[in-house]
PDB file of C-alpha atoms in Angstrom:
ATOM      1  CA  MET J   1       7.768 -47.352 154.310  1.00 73.00           C
ATOM      2  CA  THR J   2       5.213 -44.707 155.138  1.00 88.00           C
ATOM      3  CA  LEU J   3       3.490 -44.535 158.499  1.00 90.00           C
ATOM      4  CA  ALA J   4       0.052 -43.933 156.962  1.00 93.00           C
ATOM      5  CA  LEU J   5      -2.220 -44.705 154.041  1.00 95.00           C
ATOM      6  CA  SER J   6      -3.812 -41.337 153.286  1.00 95.00           C
ATOM      7  CA  THR J   7      -6.255 -39.344 151.242  1.00 96.00           C
ATOM      8  CA  THR J   8      -7.675 -35.827 151.248  1.00 96.00           C
ATOM      9  CA  LEU J   9     -11.366 -35.067 150.888  1.00 97.00           C
ATOM     10  CA  HIS J  10     -12.886 -31.705 150.051  1.00 96.00           C
ATOM     11  CA  THR J  11     -16.053 -31.955 152.108  1.00 96.00           C
ATOM     12  CA  SER J  12     -17.324 -31.169 155.582  1.00 96.00           C
ATOM     13  CA  PHE J  13     -15.708 -32.832 158.570  1.00 97.00           C
ATOM     14  CA  ALA J  14     -18.964 -34.608 159.501  1.00 97.00           C
ATOM     15  CA  ASP J  15     -19.339 -35.960 155.961  1.00 97.00           C
ATOM     16  CA  ALA J  16     -15.717 -37.154 155.948  1.00 97.00           C
ATOM     17  CA  VAL J  17     -16.286 -39.006 159.242  1.00 98.00           C
ATOM     18  CA  ASP J  18     -19.473 -40.639 157.911  1.00 97.00           C
ATOM     19  CA  ARG J  19     -17.795 -41.625 154.648  1.00 97.00           C
ATOM     20  CA  THR J  20     -14.768 -43.007 156.492  1.00 98.00           C
ATOM     21  CA  ARG J  21     -16.943 -45.144 158.787  1.00 98.00           C
ATOM     22  CA  LYS J  22     -18.811 -46.522 155.749  1.00 97.00           C
ATOM     23  CA  ALA J  23     -15.621 -47.209 153.800  1.00 97.00           C
ATOM     24  CA  LEU J  24     -14.174 -49.088 156.778  1.00 97.00           C
ATOM     25  CA  ALA J  25     -17.384 -51.080 157.257  1.00 97.00           C
ATOM     26  CA  ASP J  26     -17.395 -52.004 153.565  1.00 97.00           C
ATOM     27  CA  GLN J  27     -13.957 -53.597 154.122  1.00 96.00           C
ATOM     28  CA  GLY J  28     -15.003 -55.518 157.238  1.00 96.00           C
ATOM     29  CA  PHE J  29     -13.786 -53.042 159.866  1.00 96.00           C
ATOM     30  CA  GLY J  30     -15.873 -51.966 162.824  1.00 96.00           C
ATOM     31  CA  VAL J  31     -15.059 -48.882 164.870  1.00 97.00           C
ATOM     32  CA  LEU J  32     -14.411 -49.993 168.451  1.00 95.00           C
ATOM     33  CA  THR J  33     -13.152 -46.722 169.877  1.00 96.00           C
ATOM     34  CA  GLU J  34     -13.420 -43.046 169.091  1.00 97.00           C
ATOM     35  CA  ILE J  35     -11.269 -40.277 170.538  1.00 98.00           C
ATOM     36  CA  ASP J  36     -12.246 -36.675 169.848  1.00 98.00           C
ATOM     37  CA  MET J  37      -8.853 -34.997 170.253  1.00 98.00           C
ATOM     38  CA  LYS J  38     -10.271 -31.497 169.750  1.00 98.00           C
ATOM     39  CA  ALA J  39     -12.772 -31.903 172.609  1.00 98.00           C
ATOM     40  CA  THR J  40     -10.338 -33.772 174.864  1.00 98.00           C
ATOM     41  CA  LEU J  41      -7.540 -31.212 174.552  1.00 98.00           C
ATOM     42  CA  LYS J  42      -9.988 -28.373 175.081  1.00 98.00           C
ATOM     43  CA  GLU J  43     -11.477 -29.990 178.178  1.00 97.00           C
ATOM     44  CA  LYS J  44      -8.240 -31.237 179.758  1.00 97.00           C
ATOM     45  CA  LEU J  45      -5.761 -28.540 178.734  1.00 98.00           C
ATOM     46  CA  GLY J  46      -7.826 -25.594 177.542  1.00 98.00           C
ATOM     47  CA  GLU J  47      -6.067 -25.890 174.170  1.00 98.00           C
ATOM     48  CA  ASP J  48      -7.774 -25.305 170.826  1.00 97.00           C
ATOM     49  CA  MET J  49      -7.069 -27.322 167.706  1.00 97.00           C
ATOM     50  CA  GLU J  50      -8.763 -28.261 164.451  1.00 97.00           C
ATOM     51  CA  ASP J  51     -11.290 -31.112 164.226  1.00 98.00           C
ATOM     52  CA  TYR J  52      -9.322 -34.308 164.880  1.00 98.00           C
ATOM     53  CA  LEU J  53     -10.961 -37.700 165.445  1.00 98.00           C
ATOM     54  CA  ILE J  54      -9.160 -40.994 166.040  1.00 98.00           C
ATOM     55  CA  LEU J  55     -11.181 -44.078 165.094  1.00 97.00           C
ATOM     56  CA  GLY J  56      -9.986 -47.421 166.443  1.00 96.00           C
ATOM     57  CA  ALA J  57     -10.918 -49.768 163.609  1.00 96.00           C
ATOM     58  CA  CYS J  58     -10.877 -53.554 163.887  1.00 95.00           C
ATOM     59  CA  ASN J  59     -11.402 -56.307 161.360  1.00 96.00           C
ATOM     60  CA  PRO J  60     -12.089 -59.323 163.610  1.00 95.00           C
ATOM     61  CA  PRO J  61     -10.802 -62.057 161.241  1.00 95.00           C
ATOM     62  CA  LEU J  62      -7.552 -60.151 160.674  1.00 94.00           C
ATOM     63  CA  ALA J  63      -7.174 -59.361 164.384  1.00 94.00           C
ATOM     64  CA  HIS J  64      -7.705 -63.044 165.227  1.00 96.00           C
ATOM     65  CA  ARG J  65      -5.056 -64.100 162.715  1.00 94.00           C
ATOM     66  CA  ALA J  66      -2.613 -61.545 164.137  1.00 93.00           C
ATOM     67  CA  VAL J  67      -3.067 -62.519 167.800  1.00 94.00           C
ATOM     68  CA  THR J  68      -2.800 -66.188 166.835  1.00 95.00           C
ATOM     69  CA  VAL J  69       0.710 -65.446 165.559  1.00 92.00           C
ATOM     70  CA  ASP J  70       1.735 -63.203 168.455  1.00 91.00           C
ATOM     71  CA  ARG J  71      -0.395 -62.490 171.527  1.00 92.00           C
ATOM     72  CA  GLN J  72       1.516 -59.251 172.183  1.00 91.00           C
ATOM     73  CA  ILE J  73       0.416 -57.865 168.813  1.00 90.00           C
ATOM     74  CA  GLY J  74      -2.718 -56.692 170.614  1.00 89.00           C
ATOM     75  CA  LEU J  75      -0.579 -53.743 171.717  1.00 89.00           C
ATOM     76  CA  LEU J  76      -0.770 -52.528 168.114  1.00 86.00           C
ATOM     77  CA  LEU J  77      -4.470 -53.262 167.595  1.00 86.00           C
ATOM     78  CA  PRO J  78      -6.915 -51.878 166.571  1.00 85.00           C
ATOM     79  CA  CYS J  79      -5.776 -50.028 163.479  1.00 88.00           C
ATOM     80  CA  ASN J  80      -6.033 -46.300 164.075  1.00 94.00           C
ATOM     81  CA  VAL J  81      -7.694 -44.177 161.429  1.00 97.00           C
ATOM     82  CA  VAL J  82      -7.483 -40.420 161.874  1.00 98.00           C
ATOM     83  CA  VAL J  83      -9.973 -37.992 160.342  1.00 98.00           C
ATOM     84  CA  ARG J  84      -8.655 -34.439 160.704  1.00 98.00           C
ATOM     85  CA  ALA J  85      -9.309 -31.010 159.323  1.00 98.00           C
ATOM     86  CA  ASP J  86      -6.376 -29.608 157.358  1.00 96.00           C
ATOM     87  CA  PRO J  87      -5.347 -26.392 159.133  1.00 94.00           C
ATOM     88  CA  ALA J  88      -3.502 -25.278 155.993  1.00 94.00           C
ATOM     89  CA  ASP J  89      -6.497 -25.773 153.685  1.00 94.00           C
ATOM     90  CA  PRO J  90      -9.965 -24.882 155.024  1.00 90.00           C
ATOM     91  CA  GLY J  91     -12.518 -27.198 153.478  1.00 91.00           C
ATOM     92  CA  ALA J  92     -10.073 -30.093 153.229  1.00 97.00           C
ATOM     93  CA  VAL J  93     -10.211 -33.119 155.517  1.00 98.00           C
ATOM     94  CA  LEU J  94      -7.311 -35.560 155.767  1.00 97.00           C
ATOM     95  CA  ILE J  95      -7.866 -39.254 156.396  1.00 98.00           C
ATOM     96  CA  ASP J  96      -4.856 -41.274 157.573  1.00 96.00           C
ATOM     97  CA  ALA J  97      -4.944 -45.006 158.307  1.00 95.00           C
ATOM     98  CA  MET J  98      -2.078 -46.673 160.104  1.00 92.00           C
ATOM     99  CA  ASN J  99      -0.012 -48.676 157.630  1.00 93.00           C
ATOM    100  CA  PRO J 100      -0.254 -52.297 158.899  1.00 91.00           C
ATOM    101  CA  GLN J 101       3.243 -52.968 157.543  1.00 89.00           C
ATOM    102  CA  VAL J 102       4.515 -51.017 160.557  1.00 87.00           C
ATOM    103  CA  MET J 103       3.159 -53.873 162.695  1.00 80.00           C
ATOM    104  CA  VAL J 104       5.439 -56.323 160.894  1.00 82.00           C
ATOM    105  CA  GLN J 105       8.511 -54.182 161.418  1.00 85.00           C
ATOM    106  CA  VAL J 106       7.775 -53.639 165.104  1.00 82.00           C
ATOM    107  CA  ALA J 107       6.884 -57.252 165.949  1.00 81.00           C
ATOM    108  CA  ASP J 108       9.195 -59.041 163.479  1.00 77.00           C
ATOM    109  CA  GLN J 109       7.310 -62.349 163.810  1.00 82.00           C
ATOM    110  CA  PRO J 110       7.047 -64.921 161.037  1.00 84.00           C
ATOM    111  CA  GLY J 111       3.468 -65.147 159.869  1.00 87.00           C
ATOM    112  CA  LEU J 112       2.544 -61.526 160.561  1.00 90.00           C
ATOM    113  CA  GLY J 113       3.560 -60.466 157.064  1.00 90.00           C
ATOM    114  CA  ALA J 114       0.606 -62.202 155.423  1.00 92.00           C
ATOM    115  CA  VAL J 115      -1.819 -60.705 157.949  1.00 93.00           C
ATOM    116  CA  ALA J 116      -0.335 -57.239 157.446  1.00 91.00           C
ATOM    117  CA  ASP J 117      -0.564 -57.651 153.661  1.00 93.00           C
ATOM    118  CA  ASP J 118      -4.269 -58.486 153.916  1.00 94.00           C
ATOM    119  CA  ALA J 119      -4.910 -55.661 156.378  1.00 94.00           C
ATOM    120  CA  THR J 120      -3.019 -53.230 154.139  1.00 94.00           C
ATOM    121  CA  ALA J 121      -5.082 -54.291 151.118  1.00 95.00           C
ATOM    122  CA  ALA J 122      -8.353 -53.801 153.029  1.00 96.00           C
ATOM    123  CA  LEU J 123      -7.372 -50.427 154.507  1.00 95.00           C
ATOM    124  CA  GLN J 124      -5.996 -49.238 151.162  1.00 94.00           C
ATOM    125  CA  ALA J 125      -9.276 -50.243 149.498  1.00 96.00           C
ATOM    126  CA  ALA J 126     -11.170 -48.198 152.099  1.00 97.00           C
ATOM    127  CA  ILE J 127      -8.890 -45.196 151.559  1.00 96.00           C
ATOM    128  CA  ASP J 128      -9.125 -45.566 147.775  1.00 95.00           C
ATOM    129  CA  SER J 129     -12.918 -45.671 147.924  1.00 96.00           C
ATOM    130  CA  LEU J 130     -12.870 -42.383 149.843  1.00 94.00           C
ATOM    131  CA  GLY J 131     -10.617 -40.833 147.258  1.00 78.00           C
ATOM    132  CA  ALA J 132     -12.919 -41.682 144.364  1.00 72.00           C
ATOM    133  CA  GLY J 133     -13.855 -38.283 143.033  1.00 51.00           C
ATOM    134  CA  ALA J 134     -11.676 -36.463 145.612  1.00 48.00           C
ATOM    135  CA  SER J 135      -8.076 -35.361 145.609  1.00 42.00           C
ATOM    136  CA  THR J 136      -5.756 -37.950 147.167  1.00 41.00           C
ATOM    137  CA  ASP J 137      -2.234 -37.936 148.533  1.00 43.00           C
TER     138      ASP J 137
END
């Protein structure tokens, strides 16, 4: 099992972020949190890195189903989606979404499998829509 569902876009970082937000919204995910790793590491540590944004995406019906099965599953919610510049390929932006199947392996609760399957399908559809017309991994 892979940790992430991924694609690569050949566009600007800002465009990749906008497209990712739209693709998530089209699949019922809202972005609840946003962490700008580049800015945070620069401010807190004085370290430079490429553009790197973590979006905390949540699909409320799926989240509700998951916490109904196991209240502690909230530790793994929301689903993180990372939009990051590829340091090895200027002009390329990588989009990685956490594979919800990891949730099932970590929690090992009956009933989470169906939720993870639905979440995987929705996140994969978002990733696939980004990859339309772009190179994908």
